[in-house]
Coordinates of C-alpha atoms and ligand atoms in Angstrom, one line a residue:
Chain F
M268 CA -1.2 31.0 -65.7
A269 CA -1.6 34.2 -63.8
K270 CA 1.3 35.1 -61.5
K271 CA 0.9 35.4 -57.8
T272 CA 0.4 39.0 -56.5
H273 CA 2.1 40.4 -53.5
V274 CA -0.5 41.9 -51.1
E275 CA 0.0 44.0 -48.0
T276 CA -2.8 44.3 -45.6
T277 CA -3.7 44.9 -42.0
L278 CA -5.2 41.7 -40.6
N279 CA -6.7 41.8 -37.1
G280 CA -4.6 44.8 -36.3
D281 CA -1.3 43.4 -37.5
A282 CA 0.5 44.2 -40.8
R283 CA 0.6 41.1 -43.0
E284 CA 2.1 40.4 -46.4
F285 CA 1.2 37.4 -48.5
L286 CA 1.1 36.1 -52.1
V287 CA -2.1 35.1 -53.8
E288 CA -3.4 34.3 -57.3
P289 CA -6.0 36.8 -58.4
R290 CA -8.5 34.0 -58.7
Q291 CA -8.3 33.2 -55.0
S292 CA -11.1 34.6 -53.0
L293 CA -10.5 36.4 -49.7
L294 CA -12.1 33.4 -48.0
E295 CA -9.6 31.0 -49.6
T296 CA -6.8 33.5 -48.9
L297 CA -7.6 33.5 -45.2
R298 CA -8.1 29.8 -44.9
D299 CA -5.5 28.3 -47.3
V300 CA -2.8 31.0 -47.5
L301 CA -2.9 32.5 -44.0
Q302 CA -4.2 29.5 -42.1
L303 CA -6.9 31.5 -40.4
T304 CA -9.6 28.8 -40.5
G305 CA -12.1 30.5 -38.2
T306 CA -13.8 32.0 -41.2
K307 CA -15.9 29.2 -42.7
E308 CA -17.1 28.3 -46.1
G309 CA -20.8 27.4 -46.3
C310 CA -22.3 28.2 -49.7
N311 CA -19.4 30.0 -51.4
D312 CA -21.9 32.2 -53.3
G313 CA -22.8 35.0 -50.9
N314 CA -25.9 33.5 -49.4
C315 CA -25.0 32.0 -46.0
G316 CA -22.8 34.5 -44.3
A317 CA -20.5 31.8 -42.8
C318 CA -17.5 33.6 -44.4
S319 CA -18.4 37.1 -42.9
V320 CA -15.5 39.4 -42.2
L321 CA -15.1 43.1 -41.8
M322 CA -13.2 45.0 -44.6
D323 CA -12.3 48.5 -43.7
G324 CA -15.0 48.1 -41.0
V325 CA -17.7 47.0 -43.4
L326 CA -19.4 43.7 -43.1
V327 CA -18.8 41.6 -46.3
N328 CA -18.9 38.0 -47.5
S329 CA -15.3 37.0 -48.0
C330 CA -16.3 34.4 -50.6
C331 CA -17.4 37.4 -52.8
V332 CA -14.2 39.3 -52.4
L333 CA -10.8 38.6 -54.1
G334 CA -7.8 38.2 -51.9
V335 CA -5.9 40.7 -54.0
E336 CA -8.6 43.3 -53.1
A337 CA -7.2 43.3 -49.5
Q338 CA -4.2 45.3 -50.7
G339 CA -3.9 48.4 -48.5
R340 CA -7.0 47.6 -46.5
T341 CA -7.9 46.3 -43.1
V342 CA -9.5 42.9 -42.6
E343 CA -11.0 41.7 -39.3
T344 CA -11.8 38.0 -38.8
I345 CA -13.2 36.0 -36.0
E346 CA -9.6 35.3 -34.8
G347 CA -9.4 39.0 -33.9
M348 CA -12.5 39.0 -31.8
G349 CA -11.6 37.6 -28.4
T350 CA -9.4 35.1 -26.7
T351 CA -10.2 32.0 -24.7
D352 CA -9.3 33.9 -21.5
N353 CA -10.9 37.1 -22.6
L354 CA -14.1 36.6 -24.5
H355 CA -15.7 39.4 -26.5
P356 CA -19.1 40.4 -24.8
L357 CA -20.8 38.9 -27.8
Q358 CA -19.1 35.6 -27.4
Q359 CA -20.0 35.6 -23.7
A360 CA -23.6 36.4 -24.4
F361 CA -23.8 33.7 -27.2
I362 CA -22.7 31.1 -24.6
E363 CA -25.0 32.4 -21.9
E364 CA -28.1 32.5 -24.2
T365 CA -27.2 29.2 -25.9
G366 CA -26.8 31.2 -29.1
M367 CA -23.5 29.3 -29.7
Q368 CA -24.4 27.1 -32.6
C369 CA -22.3 24.9 -34.9
G370 CA -18.7 25.7 -35.8
I371 CA -19.7 26.6 -39.4
C372 CA -22.3 29.3 -38.8
T373 CA -21.3 30.7 -35.4
P374 CA -18.2 32.7 -36.5
G375 CA -20.2 34.5 -39.2
F376 CA -23.1 35.2 -36.8
L377 CA -20.6 36.7 -34.4
I378 CA -18.9 38.9 -37.0
A379 CA -22.2 40.2 -38.3
S380 CA -23.4 40.9 -34.8
K381 CA -20.1 42.7 -34.1
A382 CA -20.6 44.8 -37.2
L383 CA -24.1 45.7 -36.2
L384 CA -23.1 46.8 -32.7
Q385 CA -20.3 48.9 -34.0
K386 CA -22.7 50.8 -36.2
T387 CA -25.8 50.7 -33.9
P388 CA -24.8 50.0 -30.2
N389 CA -28.4 49.9 -29.2
P390 CA -30.3 48.0 -31.9
T391 CA -33.9 47.0 -31.9
E392 CA -34.9 43.4 -32.3
D393 CA -36.0 44.1 -35.9
E394 CA -32.5 45.6 -36.6
V395 CA -30.8 42.5 -35.2
R396 CA -33.1 40.2 -37.3
L397 CA -32.4 42.2 -40.4
W398 CA -28.6 42.1 -40.0
L399 CA -28.6 38.4 -39.2
A400 CA -30.8 37.6 -42.2
G401 CA -27.6 37.3 -44.3
N402 CA -26.4 34.5 -42.0
L403 CA -28.1 31.2 -42.5
C404 CA -28.5 28.4 -40.0
R405 CA -30.6 25.5 -41.3
C406 CA -30.8 23.8 -37.9
T407 CA -32.4 26.1 -35.4
G408 CA -34.3 29.3 -34.9
Y409 CA -32.9 32.7 -34.5
D410 CA -34.4 33.6 -31.2
K411 CA -31.5 32.6 -29.0
L412 CA -29.1 34.5 -31.3
V413 CA -31.3 37.6 -31.2
R414 CA -31.5 37.5 -27.4
A415 CA -27.7 37.1 -27.2
V416 CA -27.0 40.1 -29.4
L417 CA -29.5 42.3 -27.4
K418 CA -27.9 41.1 -24.2
A419 CA -24.4 41.8 -25.4
S420 CA -25.5 45.2 -26.5
K421 CA -26.6 46.0 -22.9
A422 CA -23.4 44.5 -21.5
M423 CA -21.3 46.6 -23.8
E424 CA -23.3 49.7 -23.0
A425 CA -22.8 49.2 -19.2
A426 CA -19.0 48.5 -19.6
Chain Z
M240 CA -12.2 29.7 -60.5
H241 CA -10.4 29.9 -63.9
Y242 CA -7.1 31.8 -64.1
F243 CA -7.3 35.5 -64.8
D244 CA -5.2 38.6 -64.4
Y245 CA -6.1 41.4 -62.1
A246 CA -5.5 45.1 -62.6
A247 CA -6.4 48.0 -60.3
P248 CA -6.1 51.2 -62.4
T249 CA -6.3 54.5 -60.7
S250 CA -7.6 56.6 -63.6
L251 CA -10.4 56.3 -66.2
G252 CA -7.9 56.6 -69.0
E253 CA -5.9 53.6 -67.7
A254 CA -9.0 51.6 -67.3
V255 CA -10.2 52.2 -70.9
K256 CA -6.7 51.3 -72.2
L257 CA -6.8 48.0 -70.3
L258 CA -10.3 47.2 -71.7
A259 CA -9.2 48.1 -75.3
G260 CA -6.1 45.9 -74.9
A261 CA -8.1 42.9 -73.7
R262 CA -10.3 42.9 -76.8
G263 CA -13.5 41.8 -75.2
D264 CA -11.8 39.5 -72.7
A265 CA -12.1 41.8 -69.7
R266 CA -14.7 42.5 -67.1
I267 CA -15.0 45.4 -64.7
L268 CA -15.1 44.4 -61.0
A269 CA -17.2 46.6 -58.7
G270 CA -18.6 44.9 -55.7
G271 CA -18.1 41.4 -57.2
T272 CA -21.4 40.1 -55.8
D273 CA -22.4 39.0 -59.3
L274 CA -19.1 38.8 -61.1
I275 CA -17.2 36.7 -58.6
V276 CA -20.2 34.4 -58.1
N277 CA -20.6 34.0 -61.9
M278 CA -16.8 33.4 -62.4
R279 CA -16.9 30.7 -59.7
V280 CA -19.6 28.7 -61.5
G281 CA -17.9 29.3 -64.9
R282 CA -20.7 31.5 -66.3
R283 CA -18.2 34.3 -67.0
K284 CA -14.5 33.7 -67.8
P285 CA -12.7 37.0 -68.4
G286 CA -9.0 36.8 -68.9
L287 CA -8.6 40.1 -67.2
V288 CA -10.5 41.6 -64.2
V289 CA -10.3 45.3 -64.0
D290 CA -11.0 46.6 -60.5
G291 CA -12.9 49.9 -60.8
K292 CA -12.8 50.7 -57.1
H293 CA -9.5 52.8 -57.3
I294 CA -10.8 55.2 -59.9
P295 CA -11.9 58.5 -58.3
E296 CA -14.8 59.1 -60.7
L297 CA -16.3 55.7 -59.9
N298 CA -16.2 56.5 -56.2
E299 CA -18.1 59.8 -56.4
L300 CA -21.3 60.1 -54.4
S301 CA -22.4 63.7 -54.6
L302 CA -25.7 65.5 -54.0
K303 CA -25.9 68.8 -55.8
T304 CA -28.9 71.1 -56.5
G305 CA -29.2 69.6 -60.0
G306 CA -29.3 66.0 -58.8
L307 CA -27.4 63.0 -57.5
T308 CA -24.3 61.4 -59.0
I309 CA -23.6 57.8 -58.0
G310 CA -20.2 56.5 -59.1
A311 CA -20.2 53.0 -60.5
A312 CA -18.2 51.7 -57.6
V313 CA -20.3 53.2 -54.8
S314 CA -21.8 50.5 -52.6
C315 CA -25.5 50.3 -51.7
R316 CA -24.5 50.7 -48.1
R317 CA -22.7 54.0 -48.7
I318 CA -26.0 55.2 -50.4
W319 CA -28.4 54.2 -47.6
E320 CA -26.0 55.5 -44.9
H321 CA -26.2 59.0 -46.5
A322 CA -29.0 60.7 -44.6
E323 CA -29.6 63.5 -47.1
I324 CA -29.8 61.1 -50.0
A325 CA -32.1 58.8 -48.1
K326 CA -34.4 61.7 -47.5
R327 CA -34.4 63.1 -51.0
F328 CA -34.4 59.8 -52.9
P329 CA -36.4 57.4 -50.8
A330 CA -37.2 55.1 -53.8
L331 CA -33.5 54.6 -54.4
I332 CA -33.2 53.5 -50.8
D333 CA -36.3 51.2 -51.1
S334 CA -34.2 49.2 -53.6
A335 CA -30.6 49.7 -52.4
S336 CA -31.5 48.5 -48.9
L337 CA -33.2 45.3 -50.0
I338 CA -30.5 43.8 -52.3
G339 CA -29.4 40.6 -50.6
S340 CA -28.2 41.1 -47.1
V341 CA -26.4 43.9 -45.2
H342 CA -23.3 41.9 -46.0
I343 CA -24.1 42.0 -49.7
Q344 CA -25.0 45.7 -49.6
G345 CA -21.5 46.5 -48.2
R346 CA -20.1 45.5 -51.6
A347 CA -22.9 45.5 -54.1
T348 CA -23.2 48.7 -56.3
V349 CA -26.0 50.3 -58.2
G350 CA -23.6 50.4 -61.2
G351 CA -23.0 46.7 -61.0
N352 CA -26.7 46.0 -60.6
L353 CA -27.3 48.0 -63.9
C354 CA -24.4 46.5 -65.8
N355 CA -25.2 43.0 -64.7
A356 CA -28.5 43.5 -66.6
A357 CA -30.5 40.9 -64.8
P358 CA -34.2 41.2 -65.5
S359 CA -34.6 41.1 -61.7
G360 CA -32.1 43.8 -60.9
D361 CA -33.9 45.8 -58.1
T362 CA -32.3 49.2 -58.6
I363 CA -32.9 49.2 -62.4
P364 CA -36.7 50.0 -62.4
V365 CA -36.0 52.7 -59.9
L366 CA -33.3 54.3 -62.1
I367 CA -35.6 54.2 -65.0
A368 CA -38.6 55.6 -63.1
L369 CA -36.4 58.4 -61.8
G370 CA -35.2 59.3 -65.2
A371 CA -31.5 58.4 -64.5
V372 CA -28.8 58.9 -67.1
A373 CA -25.7 56.7 -67.3
K374 CA -22.4 58.2 -68.1
I375 CA -20.3 55.8 -70.2
M376 CA -16.6 56.1 -71.1
G377 CA -14.8 54.6 -74.0
P378 CA -11.8 55.2 -76.2
K379 CA -13.6 58.0 -78.0
G380 CA -14.7 59.8 -74.8
T381 CA -17.9 59.8 -72.8
R382 CA -21.5 59.5 -73.8
E383 CA -24.8 59.6 -71.9
V384 CA -27.4 57.0 -72.1
A385 CA -30.9 56.8 -70.5
A386 CA -31.1 54.1 -67.9
E387 CA -33.9 52.3 -69.9
D388 CA -31.5 52.0 -72.9
I389 CA -28.8 50.1 -71.0
C390 CA -30.1 46.5 -70.6
V391 CA -30.7 44.8 -74.0
A392 CA -31.0 41.1 -73.1
P393 CA -30.5 39.0 -70.0
G394 CA -27.0 39.7 -68.7
K395 CA -26.3 42.0 -71.7
T396 CA -25.9 45.8 -71.9
S397 CA -25.6 48.3 -74.7
L398 CA -22.1 49.1 -73.6
A399 CA -19.3 48.1 -76.0
D400 CA -16.5 45.8 -74.9
D401 CA -14.1 48.7 -74.5
E402 CA -16.6 50.9 -72.5
L403 CA -17.3 51.2 -68.8
L404 CA -19.9 52.8 -66.8
V405 CA -18.6 55.8 -64.9
S406 CA -21.6 56.9 -62.9
V407 CA -25.4 57.3 -63.0
F408 CA -27.0 60.7 -62.6
I409 CA -30.5 61.1 -61.1
P410 CA -32.0 64.5 -61.6
A411 CA -33.3 66.3 -58.5
P412 CA -37.0 65.4 -57.8
A413 CA -39.5 67.8 -59.2
A414 CA -41.8 69.8 -56.9
N415 CA -44.7 67.7 -55.7
S416 CA -43.2 64.4 -56.8
G417 CA -42.8 61.0 -55.2
A418 CA -41.4 57.7 -56.1
F419 CA -41.5 54.1 -54.7
Y420 CA -40.1 50.6 -55.3
L421 CA -41.9 47.4 -54.4
R422 CA -41.0 43.9 -55.1
F423 CA -42.6 40.5 -54.3
I424 CA -40.5 37.7 -52.9
P425 CA -41.6 34.6 -51.0
R426 CA -39.4 35.3 -48.0
N427 CA -38.8 38.5 -46.0
E428 CA -35.2 38.9 -47.0
M429 CA -32.6 37.4 -49.3
D430 CA -34.5 36.5 -52.4
I431 CA -34.8 37.4 -56.1
A432 CA -37.8 39.4 -57.2
I433 CA -40.7 37.4 -58.7
A434 CA -41.9 40.8 -59.8
G435 CA -41.0 44.4 -59.0
T436 CA -42.3 47.8 -59.8
G437 CA -40.6 51.2 -59.6
V438 CA -42.7 54.3 -60.1
S439 CA -42.4 58.0 -59.9
V440 CA -45.2 60.6 -60.1
V441 CA -45.3 64.3 -60.4
L442 CA -48.5 66.0 -59.1
D443 CA -49.7 69.6 -59.8
A444 CA -49.4 72.3 -57.2
G445 CA -52.8 71.5 -55.7
K446 CA -51.9 67.8 -55.7
K447 CA -55.2 67.1 -57.4
N448 CA -54.0 65.9 -60.8
F449 CA -51.0 63.9 -62.2
V450 CA -48.6 66.0 -64.3
S451 CA -46.6 63.0 -65.3
A452 CA -45.5 59.5 -64.2
R453 CA -42.9 56.9 -65.1
I454 CA -43.4 53.2 -64.4
S455 CA -40.8 50.4 -64.8
L456 CA -41.0 46.7 -64.1
A457 CA -38.6 44.0 -62.9
S458 CA -38.6 40.2 -63.4
V459 CA -41.4 40.1 -65.9
G460 CA -39.4 40.2 -69.2
P461 CA -36.0 39.4 -70.6
T462 CA -34.8 42.9 -69.4
P463 CA -36.3 45.4 -66.9
I464 CA -39.2 47.0 -68.7
F465 CA -39.9 50.7 -69.1
A466 CA -43.7 50.8 -69.2
R467 CA -43.6 54.2 -70.9
E468 CA -47.3 54.3 -72.1
A469 CA -48.6 53.1 -68.7
G470 CA -47.0 56.1 -67.0
A471 CA -47.9 58.5 -69.8
L472 CA -51.6 57.6 -69.3
L473 CA -51.6 59.3 -66.0
A474 CA -50.7 62.8 -67.3
G475 CA -53.6 65.2 -66.7
K476 CA -55.7 62.6 -64.9
P477 CA -57.1 63.2 -61.4
V478 CA -55.2 61.7 -58.5
G479 CA -57.3 58.8 -57.4
E480 CA -58.0 55.1 -57.7
D481 CA -59.5 55.2 -61.1
S482 CA -56.4 56.7 -62.7
I483 CA -54.2 54.3 -60.7
Q484 CA -56.1 51.3 -62.0
L485 CA -55.9 52.5 -65.5
A486 CA -52.1 52.7 -65.3
A487 CA -51.8 49.4 -63.4
D488 CA -53.8 47.7 -66.2
A489 CA -51.6 49.2 -68.8
A490 CA -48.4 48.1 -66.9
Q491 CA -49.8 44.6 -66.6
A492 CA -50.5 44.5 -70.4
V493 CA -46.8 45.2 -71.2
A494 CA -45.4 42.6 -68.8
K495 CA -44.1 39.6 -70.7
P496 CA -43.1 37.2 -68.0
I497 CA -42.1 33.5 -68.2
T498 CA -42.9 30.6 -65.9
D499 CA -39.9 29.3 -64.0
M500 CA -39.1 27.8 -60.6
R501 CA -39.9 31.0 -58.8
G502 CA -43.2 31.9 -60.4
T503 CA -45.7 31.4 -63.1
V504 CA -46.8 33.7 -65.9
E505 CA -50.2 34.1 -64.3
Q506 CA -48.8 34.9 -60.9
R507 CA -46.4 37.4 -62.2
K508 CA -49.0 39.1 -64.4
H509 CA -51.2 39.3 -61.3
L510 CA -48.3 40.7 -59.2
V511 CA -47.6 43.4 -61.7
K512 CA -51.0 44.9 -61.3
V513 CA -51.0 44.6 -57.5
L514 CA -47.5 46.0 -57.2
T515 CA -48.0 48.8 -59.6
T516 CA -51.2 49.8 -57.8
R517 CA -49.6 49.8 -54.4
A518 CA -46.4 51.5 -55.6
L519 CA -48.4 54.3 -57.3
R520 CA -50.5 54.8 -54.1
A521 CA -47.3 55.0 -52.0
A522 CA -45.6 57.3 -54.5
V523 CA -48.7 59.6 -54.4
E524 CA -48.4 59.6 -50.6
R525 CA -44.8 60.6 -50.8
A526 CA -45.6 63.3 -53.3
K527 CA -48.3 64.7 -51.0
G528 CA -45.8 64.8 -48.1
A529 CA -43.1 66.4 -50.2
Ligands
FAD691 C1 -26.6 36.5 -52.0 C2 -26.9 37.5 -53.0 C3 -28.1 38.1 -53.0 C4 -28.5 39.1 -54.0 N1 -29.7 39.7 -53.9 C5 -30.0 40.6 -54.8 C6 -31.2 41.3 -54.8 O1 -32.0 41.1 -53.8 N2 -31.5 42.1 -55.8 C7 -30.7 42.4 -56.8 O2 -31.0 43.2 -57.7 N3 -29.5 41.7 -56.9 C8 -29.1 40.9 -55.9 N4 -27.9 40.2 -56.0 C9 -27.1 40.4 -57.2 C10 -26.0 41.5 -56.9 O3 -25.7 41.7 -55.6 C11 -26.4 42.9 -57.5 O4 -26.8 42.8 -58.8 C12 -25.4 44.0 -57.3 O5 -26.0 45.2 -57.4 C13 -24.2 43.9 -58.3 O6 -23.3 44.9 -57.9 P1 -21.7 44.6 -57.8 O7 -21.1 45.9 -57.6 O8 -21.5 43.5 -56.8 O9 -21.4 44.1 -59.3 P2 -20.2 43.2 -59.9 O10 -20.4 41.8 -59.5 O11 -18.9 43.8 -59.5 O12 -20.5 43.5 -61.4 C14 -21.7 43.0 -62.0 C15 -21.5 43.0 -63.6 O13 -21.5 44.3 -64.0 C16 -20.2 44.6 -64.6 N5 -19.8 45.9 -64.2 C17 -19.6 46.3 -62.9 N6 -19.2 47.6 -62.9 C18 -19.1 48.0 -64.2 C19 -18.8 49.2 -64.8 N7 -18.5 50.3 -64.1 N8 -18.8 49.3 -66.1 C20 -19.1 48.2 -66.9 N9 -19.4 47.0 -66.4 C21 -19.5 46.9 -65.0 C22 -19.3 43.5 -64.2 O14 -18.3 43.2 -65.1 C23 -20.2 42.3 -64.0 O15 -20.5 41.7 -65.2 C24 -27.6 39.3 -55.0 C25 -26.3 38.6 -55.1 C26 -26.0 37.7 -54.1 C27 -24.7 37.0 -54.1
FES692 S1 -19.5 31.0 -47.9 FE1 -19.6 33.1 -48.3 S2 -21.7 33.6 -48.0 FE2 -21.7 31.4 -47.8
FES693 S1 -25.7 25.9 -39.5 FE1 -24.7 26.0 -37.7 S2 -26.1 25.3 -36.2 FE2 -27.2 25.4 -38.0

């Protein structure tokens, strides 16, 4: 049996240390080891985007990353995005445009949208659709989400 | 997932030693978008996972006059974000920007795509069409292998157990050349190619005749196919529909697809002709603009 590995990382801006088995994915590490359950498991094979996080600022599916790979790197999850009293402009726009969907897919949609706006503050509708194509929702359309992201982009621009 | 050990070597020498010590029971981890998914379902069960991302040579992404070197751990996203590479190697971007989602492209590598040796690997036909050469390192040193000689069976490469891919080198495009990659999927995003075609063409100075061409196909055989003769047919032929149809027919003839849940033999054969035709037309347009 493989020994647990000691990992030091920067998680939502804070230095964190933890022990994981190499076979634990970053998703499992976040949820089961660090009790950060905002990152969700949908498919566990890279298709649904529910587990989206930023690693060194890059959008990735945490189910396709090993927890040990977080060594020396920065990880940002939905927990680092806004607080109940101080919502991120994307969270605010998701509520206003009824883009807030179920608890499984919404965190991933928010993280992917945040990653997009960090790279492209003024995206076109096509760009938004392309970036959200890696996040699946089986229940509804993407129009409200797309509107919410475009609205947040304007709000952040104005701020 | 099964239990395994993890190592993150910081030099090529260390990595090769780890592979040799594992006697076939190790896998290199690049982006993990194939490896981790395959380990989770039990399709691969290495006792040792060797993370290649801390080895400098595997992180190299350099554009020189002679050509482009892509380290085996360089993500597709790093490639398409590089404006100069995107400009000079648009066919590479055609494929690197359609693998999975942006999320997947943040991790997925061209090296991993090649070493995973899936018949549907989207960057492989492009590497073959562009005449890419893989640099492989083992206990006896390095060797160079043409991209078309890497994949030998579904999921199997010509690399030995104690070898790893260091980088791929794509020679600088010739004057008056153009390349293109096209695939067919039922959705707009996030799907596996039912058929794909990567082509590159070189035209003469007047852009009236083909000097040479290379054509490669995805998802229509047990490995990506180098349709060498189909491309060679174009040499010396006038640039135009008749020549393109000749090559597309020849490409169709070498496709050996199977019927599965994603497509039938007939559909795939048909697609090879359509995709090759369109990719050649588009590559010619790029060559004319070059
Ligand atoms: C949701 C999803 C969608 C996808 N969509 C596409 C798609 O549209 N098109 C497509 O082509 N693929 C697709 N893939 C497959 C995958 O993303 C690509 O094949 C990717 O390029 C693999 O790169 P990687 O760095 O993640 O490889 P890894 O998973 O790290 O490695 C893949 C294989 O290559 C071996 N390997 C890696 N690096 C080396 C090396 N340096 N030397 C020797 N062996 C090595 C590994 O051991 C492993 O067996 C998709 C995957 C997912 C999960
Ligand atoms: S749980 Fe990771 S992509 Fe679906
Ligand atoms: S999957 Fe969350 S609302 Fe559809």
